[in-house]
Each structure stands twice: as structure tokens, then as C-alpha cells.
Coordinates of N, CA and C in Angstrom, one line a residue:
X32 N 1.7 -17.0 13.7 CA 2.7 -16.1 13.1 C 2.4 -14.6 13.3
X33 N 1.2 -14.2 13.1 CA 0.7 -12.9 13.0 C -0.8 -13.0 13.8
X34 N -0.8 -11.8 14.7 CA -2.6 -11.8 14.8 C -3.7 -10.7 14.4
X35 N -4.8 -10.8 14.6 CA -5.7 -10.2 14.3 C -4.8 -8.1 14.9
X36 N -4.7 -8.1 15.7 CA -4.3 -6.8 16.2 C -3.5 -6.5 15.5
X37 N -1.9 -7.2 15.1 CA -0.9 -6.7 14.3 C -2.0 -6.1 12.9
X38 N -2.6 -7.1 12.4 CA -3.1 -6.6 11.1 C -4.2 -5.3 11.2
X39 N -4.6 -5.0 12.7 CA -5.4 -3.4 12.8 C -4.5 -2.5 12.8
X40 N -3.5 -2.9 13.5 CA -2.6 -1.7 14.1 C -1.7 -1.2 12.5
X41 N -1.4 -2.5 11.3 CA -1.1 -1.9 10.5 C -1.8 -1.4 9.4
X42 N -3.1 -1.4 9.8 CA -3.8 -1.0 8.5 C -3.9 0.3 9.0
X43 N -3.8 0.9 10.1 CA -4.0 2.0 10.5 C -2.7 3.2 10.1
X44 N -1.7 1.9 10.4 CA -0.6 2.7 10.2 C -0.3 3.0 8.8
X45 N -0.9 2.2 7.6 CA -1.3 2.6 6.3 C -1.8 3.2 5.8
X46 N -2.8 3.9 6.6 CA -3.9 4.8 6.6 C -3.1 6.4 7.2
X47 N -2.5 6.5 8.3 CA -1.9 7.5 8.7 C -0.8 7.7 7.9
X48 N 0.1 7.2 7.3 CA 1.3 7.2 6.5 C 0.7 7.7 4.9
X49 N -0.3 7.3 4.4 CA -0.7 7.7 3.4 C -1.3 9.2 3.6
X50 N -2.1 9.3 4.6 CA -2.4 10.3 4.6 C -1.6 12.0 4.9
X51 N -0.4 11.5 5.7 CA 0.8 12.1 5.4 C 1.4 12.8 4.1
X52 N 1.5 11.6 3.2 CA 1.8 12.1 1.8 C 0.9 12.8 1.1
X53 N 0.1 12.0 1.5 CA -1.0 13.5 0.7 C -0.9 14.1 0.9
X54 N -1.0 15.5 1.8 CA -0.6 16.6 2.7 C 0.7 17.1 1.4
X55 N 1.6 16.1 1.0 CA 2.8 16.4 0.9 C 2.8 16.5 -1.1
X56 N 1.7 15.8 -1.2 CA 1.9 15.2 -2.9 C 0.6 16.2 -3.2
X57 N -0.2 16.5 -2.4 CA -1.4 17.7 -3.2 C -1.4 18.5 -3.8
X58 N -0.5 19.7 -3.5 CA 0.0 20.7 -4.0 C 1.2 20.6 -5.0
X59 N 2.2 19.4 -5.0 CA 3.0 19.3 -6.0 C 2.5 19.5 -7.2
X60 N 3.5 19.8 -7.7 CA 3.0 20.0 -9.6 C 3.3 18.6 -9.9
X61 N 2.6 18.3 -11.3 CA 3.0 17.1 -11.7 C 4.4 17.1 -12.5
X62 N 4.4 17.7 -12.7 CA 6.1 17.9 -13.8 C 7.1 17.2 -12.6
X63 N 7.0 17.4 -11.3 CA 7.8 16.9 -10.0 C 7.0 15.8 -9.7
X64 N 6.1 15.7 -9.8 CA 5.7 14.1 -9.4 C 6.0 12.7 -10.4
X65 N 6.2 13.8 -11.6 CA 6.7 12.7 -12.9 C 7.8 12.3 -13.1
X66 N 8.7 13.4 -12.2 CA 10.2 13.2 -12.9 C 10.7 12.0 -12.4
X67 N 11.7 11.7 -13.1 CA 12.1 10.4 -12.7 C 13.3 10.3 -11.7
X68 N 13.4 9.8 -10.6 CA 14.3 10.0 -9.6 C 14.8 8.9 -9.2
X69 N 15.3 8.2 -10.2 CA 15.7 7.0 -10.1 C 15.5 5.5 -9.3
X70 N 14.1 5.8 -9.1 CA 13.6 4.5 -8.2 C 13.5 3.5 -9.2
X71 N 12.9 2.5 -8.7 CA 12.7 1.1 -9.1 C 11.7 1.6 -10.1
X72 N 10.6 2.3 -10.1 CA 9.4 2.9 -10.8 C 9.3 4.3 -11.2
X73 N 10.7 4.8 -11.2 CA 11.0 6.0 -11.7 C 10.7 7.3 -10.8
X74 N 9.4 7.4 -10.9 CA 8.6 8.4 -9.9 C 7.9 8.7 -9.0
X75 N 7.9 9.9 -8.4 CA 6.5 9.7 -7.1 C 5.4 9.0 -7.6
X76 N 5.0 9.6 -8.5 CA 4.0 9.4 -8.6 C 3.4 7.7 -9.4
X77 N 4.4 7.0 -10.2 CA 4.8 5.8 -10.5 C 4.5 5.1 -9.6
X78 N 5.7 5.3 -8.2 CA 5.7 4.6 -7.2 C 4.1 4.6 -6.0
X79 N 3.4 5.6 -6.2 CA 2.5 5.3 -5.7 C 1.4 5.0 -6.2
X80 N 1.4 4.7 -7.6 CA 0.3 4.3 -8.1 C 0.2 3.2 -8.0
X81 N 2.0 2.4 -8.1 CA 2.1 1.1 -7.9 C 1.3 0.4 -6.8
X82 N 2.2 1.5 -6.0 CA 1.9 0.8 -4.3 C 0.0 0.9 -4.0
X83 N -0.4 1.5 -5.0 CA -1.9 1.5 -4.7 C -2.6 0.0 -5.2
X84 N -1.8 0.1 -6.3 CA -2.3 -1.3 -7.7 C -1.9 -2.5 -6.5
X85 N -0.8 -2.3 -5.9 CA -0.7 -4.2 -5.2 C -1.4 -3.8 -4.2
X86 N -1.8 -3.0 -3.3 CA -2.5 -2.9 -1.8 C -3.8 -3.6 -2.5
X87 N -4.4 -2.8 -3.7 CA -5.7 -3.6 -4.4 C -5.3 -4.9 -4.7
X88 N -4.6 -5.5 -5.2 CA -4.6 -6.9 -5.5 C -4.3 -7.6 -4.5
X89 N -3.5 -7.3 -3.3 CA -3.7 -8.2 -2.3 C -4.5 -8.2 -1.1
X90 N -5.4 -7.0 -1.6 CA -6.5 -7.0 -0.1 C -7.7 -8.0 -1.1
X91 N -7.3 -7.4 -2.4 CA -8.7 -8.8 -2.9 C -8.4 -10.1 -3.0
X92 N -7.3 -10.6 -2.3 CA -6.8 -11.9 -2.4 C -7.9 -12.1 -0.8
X93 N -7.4 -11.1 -0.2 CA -7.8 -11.2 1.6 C -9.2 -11.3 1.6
X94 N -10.0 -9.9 0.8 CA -11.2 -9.7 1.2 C -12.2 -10.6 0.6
X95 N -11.8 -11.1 -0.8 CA -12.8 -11.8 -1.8 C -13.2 -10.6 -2.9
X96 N -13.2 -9.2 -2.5 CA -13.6 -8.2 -3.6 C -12.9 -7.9 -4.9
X97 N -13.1 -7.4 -5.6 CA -12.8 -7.0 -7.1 C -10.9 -6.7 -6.6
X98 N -10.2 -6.9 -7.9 CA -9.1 -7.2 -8.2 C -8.9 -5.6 -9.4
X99 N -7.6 -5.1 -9.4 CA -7.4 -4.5 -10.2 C -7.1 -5.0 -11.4
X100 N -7.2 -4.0 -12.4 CA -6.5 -4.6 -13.8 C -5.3 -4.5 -14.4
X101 N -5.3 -5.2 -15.2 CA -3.6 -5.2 -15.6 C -2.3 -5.6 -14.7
X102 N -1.3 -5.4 -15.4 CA 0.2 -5.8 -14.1 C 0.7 -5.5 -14.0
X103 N 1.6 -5.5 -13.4 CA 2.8 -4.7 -13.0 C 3.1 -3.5 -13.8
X104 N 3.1 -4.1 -15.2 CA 4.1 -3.1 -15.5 C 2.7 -2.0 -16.1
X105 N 1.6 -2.2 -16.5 CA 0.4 -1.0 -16.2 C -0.1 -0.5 -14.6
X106 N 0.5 -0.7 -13.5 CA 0.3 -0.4 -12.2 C 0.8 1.0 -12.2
X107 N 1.8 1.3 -12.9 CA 2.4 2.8 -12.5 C 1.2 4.0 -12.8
X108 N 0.2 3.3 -13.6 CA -0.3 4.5 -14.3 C -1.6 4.5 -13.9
X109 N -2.2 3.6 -13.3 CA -3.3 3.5 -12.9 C -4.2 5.1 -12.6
X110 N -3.8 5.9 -11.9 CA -4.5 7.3 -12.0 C -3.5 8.1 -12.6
X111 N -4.2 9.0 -12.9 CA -3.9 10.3 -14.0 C -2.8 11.2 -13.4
X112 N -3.6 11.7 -12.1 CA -3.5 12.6 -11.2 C -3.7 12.2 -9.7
X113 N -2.9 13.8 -9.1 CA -2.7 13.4 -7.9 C -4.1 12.7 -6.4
X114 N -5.2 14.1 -7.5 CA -6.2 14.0 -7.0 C -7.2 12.6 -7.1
X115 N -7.0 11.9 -7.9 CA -7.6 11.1 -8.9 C -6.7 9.7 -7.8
X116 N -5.5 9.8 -7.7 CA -4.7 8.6 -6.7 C -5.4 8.7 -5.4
X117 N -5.5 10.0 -4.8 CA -6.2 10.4 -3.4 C -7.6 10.0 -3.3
X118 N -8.1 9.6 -4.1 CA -9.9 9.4 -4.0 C -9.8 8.0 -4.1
X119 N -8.7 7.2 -5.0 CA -8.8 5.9 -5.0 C -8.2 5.0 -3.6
X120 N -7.4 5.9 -3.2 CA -6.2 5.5 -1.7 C -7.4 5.5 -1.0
X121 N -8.0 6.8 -0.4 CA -8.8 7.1 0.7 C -9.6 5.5 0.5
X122 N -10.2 5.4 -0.5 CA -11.2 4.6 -0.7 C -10.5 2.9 -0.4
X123 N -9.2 2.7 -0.4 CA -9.0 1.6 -0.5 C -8.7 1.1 0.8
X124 N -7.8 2.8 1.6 CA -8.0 2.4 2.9 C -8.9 2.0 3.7
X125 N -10.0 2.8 3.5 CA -11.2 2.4 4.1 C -11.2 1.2 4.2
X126 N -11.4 0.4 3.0 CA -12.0 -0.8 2.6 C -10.5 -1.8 3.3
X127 N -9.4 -1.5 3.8 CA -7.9 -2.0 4.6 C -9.1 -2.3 5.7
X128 N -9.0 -1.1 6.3 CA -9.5 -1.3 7.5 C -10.7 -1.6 8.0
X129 N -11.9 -2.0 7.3 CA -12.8 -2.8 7.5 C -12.6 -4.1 7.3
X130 N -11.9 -4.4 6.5 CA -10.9 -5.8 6.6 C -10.2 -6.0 7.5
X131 N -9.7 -5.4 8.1 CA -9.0 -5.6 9.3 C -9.7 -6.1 10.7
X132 N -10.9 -5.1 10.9 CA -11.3 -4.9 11.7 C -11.9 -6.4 12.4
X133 N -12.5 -6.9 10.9 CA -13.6 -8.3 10.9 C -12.2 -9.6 10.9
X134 N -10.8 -9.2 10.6 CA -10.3 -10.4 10.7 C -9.9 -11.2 11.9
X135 N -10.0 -12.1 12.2 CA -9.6 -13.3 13.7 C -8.5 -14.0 13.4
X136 N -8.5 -14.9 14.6 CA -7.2 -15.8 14.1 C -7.3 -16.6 13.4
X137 N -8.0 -16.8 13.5 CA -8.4 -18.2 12.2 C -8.2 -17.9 10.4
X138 N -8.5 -16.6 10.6 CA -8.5 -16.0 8.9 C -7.0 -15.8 8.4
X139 N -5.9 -16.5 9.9 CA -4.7 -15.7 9.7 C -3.9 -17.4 9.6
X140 N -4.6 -18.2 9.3 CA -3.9 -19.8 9.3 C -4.0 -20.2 7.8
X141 N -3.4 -21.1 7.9 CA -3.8 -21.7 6.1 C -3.3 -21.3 5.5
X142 N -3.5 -21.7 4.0 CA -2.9 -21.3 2.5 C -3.3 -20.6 2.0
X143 N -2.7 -19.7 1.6 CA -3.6 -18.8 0.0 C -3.3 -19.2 -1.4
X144 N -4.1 -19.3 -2.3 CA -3.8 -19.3 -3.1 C -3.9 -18.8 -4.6
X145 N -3.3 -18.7 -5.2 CA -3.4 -17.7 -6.5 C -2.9 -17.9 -7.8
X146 N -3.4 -16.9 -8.6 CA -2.3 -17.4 -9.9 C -1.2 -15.8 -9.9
X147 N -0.4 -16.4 -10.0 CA 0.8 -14.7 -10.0 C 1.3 -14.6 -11.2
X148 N 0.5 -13.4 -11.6 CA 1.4 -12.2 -13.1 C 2.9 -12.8 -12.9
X149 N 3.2 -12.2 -11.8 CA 4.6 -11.6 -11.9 C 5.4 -13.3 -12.4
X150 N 5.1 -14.6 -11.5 CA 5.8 -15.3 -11.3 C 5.6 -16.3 -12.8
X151 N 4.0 -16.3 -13.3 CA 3.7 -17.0 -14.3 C 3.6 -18.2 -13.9
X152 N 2.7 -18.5 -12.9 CA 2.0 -19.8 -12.3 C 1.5 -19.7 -10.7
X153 N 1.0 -20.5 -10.7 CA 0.0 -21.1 -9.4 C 0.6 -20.7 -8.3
X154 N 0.8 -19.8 -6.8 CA 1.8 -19.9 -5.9 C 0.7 -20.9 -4.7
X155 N 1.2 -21.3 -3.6 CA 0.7 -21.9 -2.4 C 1.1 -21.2 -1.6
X156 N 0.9 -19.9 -0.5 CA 1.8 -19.8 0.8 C 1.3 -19.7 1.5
X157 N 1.7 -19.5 2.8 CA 1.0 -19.0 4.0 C 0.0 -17.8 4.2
X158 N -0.9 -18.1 4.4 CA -1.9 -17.0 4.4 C -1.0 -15.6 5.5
X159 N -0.7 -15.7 6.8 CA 0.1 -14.9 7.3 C 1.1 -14.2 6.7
X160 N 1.9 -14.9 6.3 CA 3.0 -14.8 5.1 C 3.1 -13.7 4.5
X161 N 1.5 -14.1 3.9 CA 0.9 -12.8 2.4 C 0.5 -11.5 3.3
X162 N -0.2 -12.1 4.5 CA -0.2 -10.7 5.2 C 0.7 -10.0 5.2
X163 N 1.5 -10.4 6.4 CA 2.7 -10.0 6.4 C 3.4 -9.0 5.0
X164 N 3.8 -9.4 4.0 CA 4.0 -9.1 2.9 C 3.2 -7.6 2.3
X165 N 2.4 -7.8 2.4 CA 1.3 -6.9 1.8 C 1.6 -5.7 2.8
X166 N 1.9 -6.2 4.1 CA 2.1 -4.5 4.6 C 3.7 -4.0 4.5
X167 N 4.5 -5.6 4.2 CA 6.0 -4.7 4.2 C 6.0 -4.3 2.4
X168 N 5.2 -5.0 1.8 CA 5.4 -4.3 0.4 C 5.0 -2.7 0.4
X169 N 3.7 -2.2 1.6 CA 3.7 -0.8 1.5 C 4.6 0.3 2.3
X170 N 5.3 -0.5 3.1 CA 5.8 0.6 4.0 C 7.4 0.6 2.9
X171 N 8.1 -0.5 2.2 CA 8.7 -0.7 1.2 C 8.7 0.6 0.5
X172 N 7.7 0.5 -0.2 CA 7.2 1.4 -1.5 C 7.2 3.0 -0.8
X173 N 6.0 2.9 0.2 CA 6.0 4.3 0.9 C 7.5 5.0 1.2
X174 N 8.3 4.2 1.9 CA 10.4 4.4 1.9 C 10.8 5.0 0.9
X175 N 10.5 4.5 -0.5 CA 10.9 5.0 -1.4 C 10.6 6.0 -2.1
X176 N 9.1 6.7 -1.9 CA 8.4 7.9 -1.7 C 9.1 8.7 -0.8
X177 N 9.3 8.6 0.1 CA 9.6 9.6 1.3 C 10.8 9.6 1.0
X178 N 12.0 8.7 0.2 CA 13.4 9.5 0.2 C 13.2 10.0 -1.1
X179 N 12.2 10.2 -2.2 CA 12.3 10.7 -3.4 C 11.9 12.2 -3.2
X180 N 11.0 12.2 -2.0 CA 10.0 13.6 -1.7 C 11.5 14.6 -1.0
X181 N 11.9 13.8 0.3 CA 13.1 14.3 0.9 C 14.3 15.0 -0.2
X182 N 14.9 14.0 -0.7 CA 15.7 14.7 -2.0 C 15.2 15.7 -2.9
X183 N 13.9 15.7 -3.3 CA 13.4 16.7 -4.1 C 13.3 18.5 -3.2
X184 N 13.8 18.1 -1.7 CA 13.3 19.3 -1.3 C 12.1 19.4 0.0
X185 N 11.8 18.2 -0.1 CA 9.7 18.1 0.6 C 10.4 17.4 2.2
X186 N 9.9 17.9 3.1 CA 10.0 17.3 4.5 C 9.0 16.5 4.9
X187 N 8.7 15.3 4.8 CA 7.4 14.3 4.8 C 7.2 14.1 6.4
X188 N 6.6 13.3 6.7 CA 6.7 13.4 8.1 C 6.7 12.0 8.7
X189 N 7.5 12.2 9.9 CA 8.7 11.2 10.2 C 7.3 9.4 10.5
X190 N 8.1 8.6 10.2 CA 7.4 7.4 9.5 C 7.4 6.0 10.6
X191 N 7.6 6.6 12.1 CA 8.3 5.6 12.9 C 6.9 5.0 13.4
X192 N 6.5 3.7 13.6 CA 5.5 3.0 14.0 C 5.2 3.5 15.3
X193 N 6.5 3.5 16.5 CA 5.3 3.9 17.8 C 4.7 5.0 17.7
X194 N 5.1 6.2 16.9 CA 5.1 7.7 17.0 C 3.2 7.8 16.4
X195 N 2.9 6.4 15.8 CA 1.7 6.8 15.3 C 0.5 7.4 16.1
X196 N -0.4 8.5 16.0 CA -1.3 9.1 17.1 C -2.1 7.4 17.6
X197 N -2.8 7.5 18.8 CA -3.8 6.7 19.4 C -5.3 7.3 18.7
X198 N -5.7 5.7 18.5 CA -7.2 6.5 17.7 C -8.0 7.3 18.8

């Protein structure tokens, strides 16, 4: 379904896309990162705390490491601040892409399995599947950042996969 390279090439590109926004979300004030701009999670800053809270719960499905707390609906708030989201992202990315780096084909076959908040029981899927998933839930989320930043005024920068630099 998927291989070891797709899953480098996008942890990288999770890494460069976040780091983008930062650039873009540092200097905002929070009064604009709070407002609510009619997404699914109201706000920038909502929406990226989210997107931080599942990247954590599904790289600890992947990696075996610590799991965030709470669910869904405590994911918006997980950091305070902008600075405070940026020390937790950097740190998660990292931790993306040393996962990535160690994964083979074999880690990309099989079932995962779990218990899901959201669904309220036991799921079975494809381990690829969840990969899969896990990166289109961030580029998802990150979409919805970037038309909230765009509308508010902010020029983010353009999000197209080939355009990403070469390491």
C-alpha cells in the first residue's frame, strides 16, 4: 500500500509545513489566534493544538511511546501559547522523523489495533491505512490553518509537495 520512503518523504513534509507556520503564528497576537473563524475547531490556534494532540496519539500508536491525554474535545487546548505549541511541535516532529527514518516494509503490513475515544470501541485496520491517515489528517488540519491565516490577512507559504526544499 505504502512504503518506508512515502512515510520519510512525509514526515519531512510535516516538518517543513509546520515550520512554515511558525514563521507565520509567532508573532501573532493571541486575541487573532483565538478568534474564532469558523472552522471545525473554531481557531488557529484550536486547530493546531488539535492537529498536534492526534499527530501525538497516532505516532504513539506507531512508535509504542507515551500517548497524550484527554480527547478530542480537550485537544484544542492542549498549549497555552503560541510558544508553548512550538516547543511541543518541534519536539514531536523530531520524534515523526526518527520514526520514520527506522520504519521498513514490514512495519507497514498488518493490523493496528486500538481502543478509539472518538468511536467508543475496539477498531482493527490496516496498519498502512493508519499511516496513511495520520498524514492526510495533518495536511487536512494544516488546509484549514492556512485558509484561516490567508483570510485573516497572513500570506503563509505555498503548501505544494514537489516545491518542498531537498534535504
Amino acid at each position: 500500500m505504502i512504503t518506508p520512503e512515502y512515510v520519510r518523504i512525509m514526515a519531512r513534509y510535516n516538518a517543513w509545513q509546520n515550520n512554515a507556520l511558525w514563521a507565520i503564528v509567532e508573532p501573532m497576537p493571541l486575541t487573532e489566534l483565538d478568534a474564532d473563524r469558523g472552522a471545525f475547531f473554531g481557531s488557529i490556534r484550536a486547530t493546531l493544538n488539535h492537529l498536534l494532540w492526534g499527530d501525538h496519539l497516532w505516532l504513539s500508536r506507531f512508535d509504542g511511546g507515551a500517548a497524550p491525554t484527554g480527547g478530542i474535545e480537550e485537544s484544542v487546548n492542549i498549549t497555552p501559547t503560541p510558544a508553548a505549541w512550538w516547543a511541543e511541535r518541534f519536539r514531536l516532529d523530531g520524534r515523526m522523523q526518527l520514526w520514520a527514518e527506522k520504519v521498513s516494509a514490514l512495519d507497514l503490513v498488518g493490523e493496528l489495533t486500538w481502543d478509539s475515544g472518538a468511536l467508543g470501541r475496539e477498531v482493527h485496520k490496516p496498519i498502512g491505512l493508519c499511516v496513511m491517515h495520520f498524514f492526510n489528517h495533518q495536511t487536512h488540519h494544516r488546509g484549514q490553518v492556512h485558509a484561516m491565516l490567508t483570510a485573516a490577512g497572513y500570506a503563509p507559504e505555498v503548501t505544494d509537495l514537489f516545491i518542498m526544499p531537498e534535504d
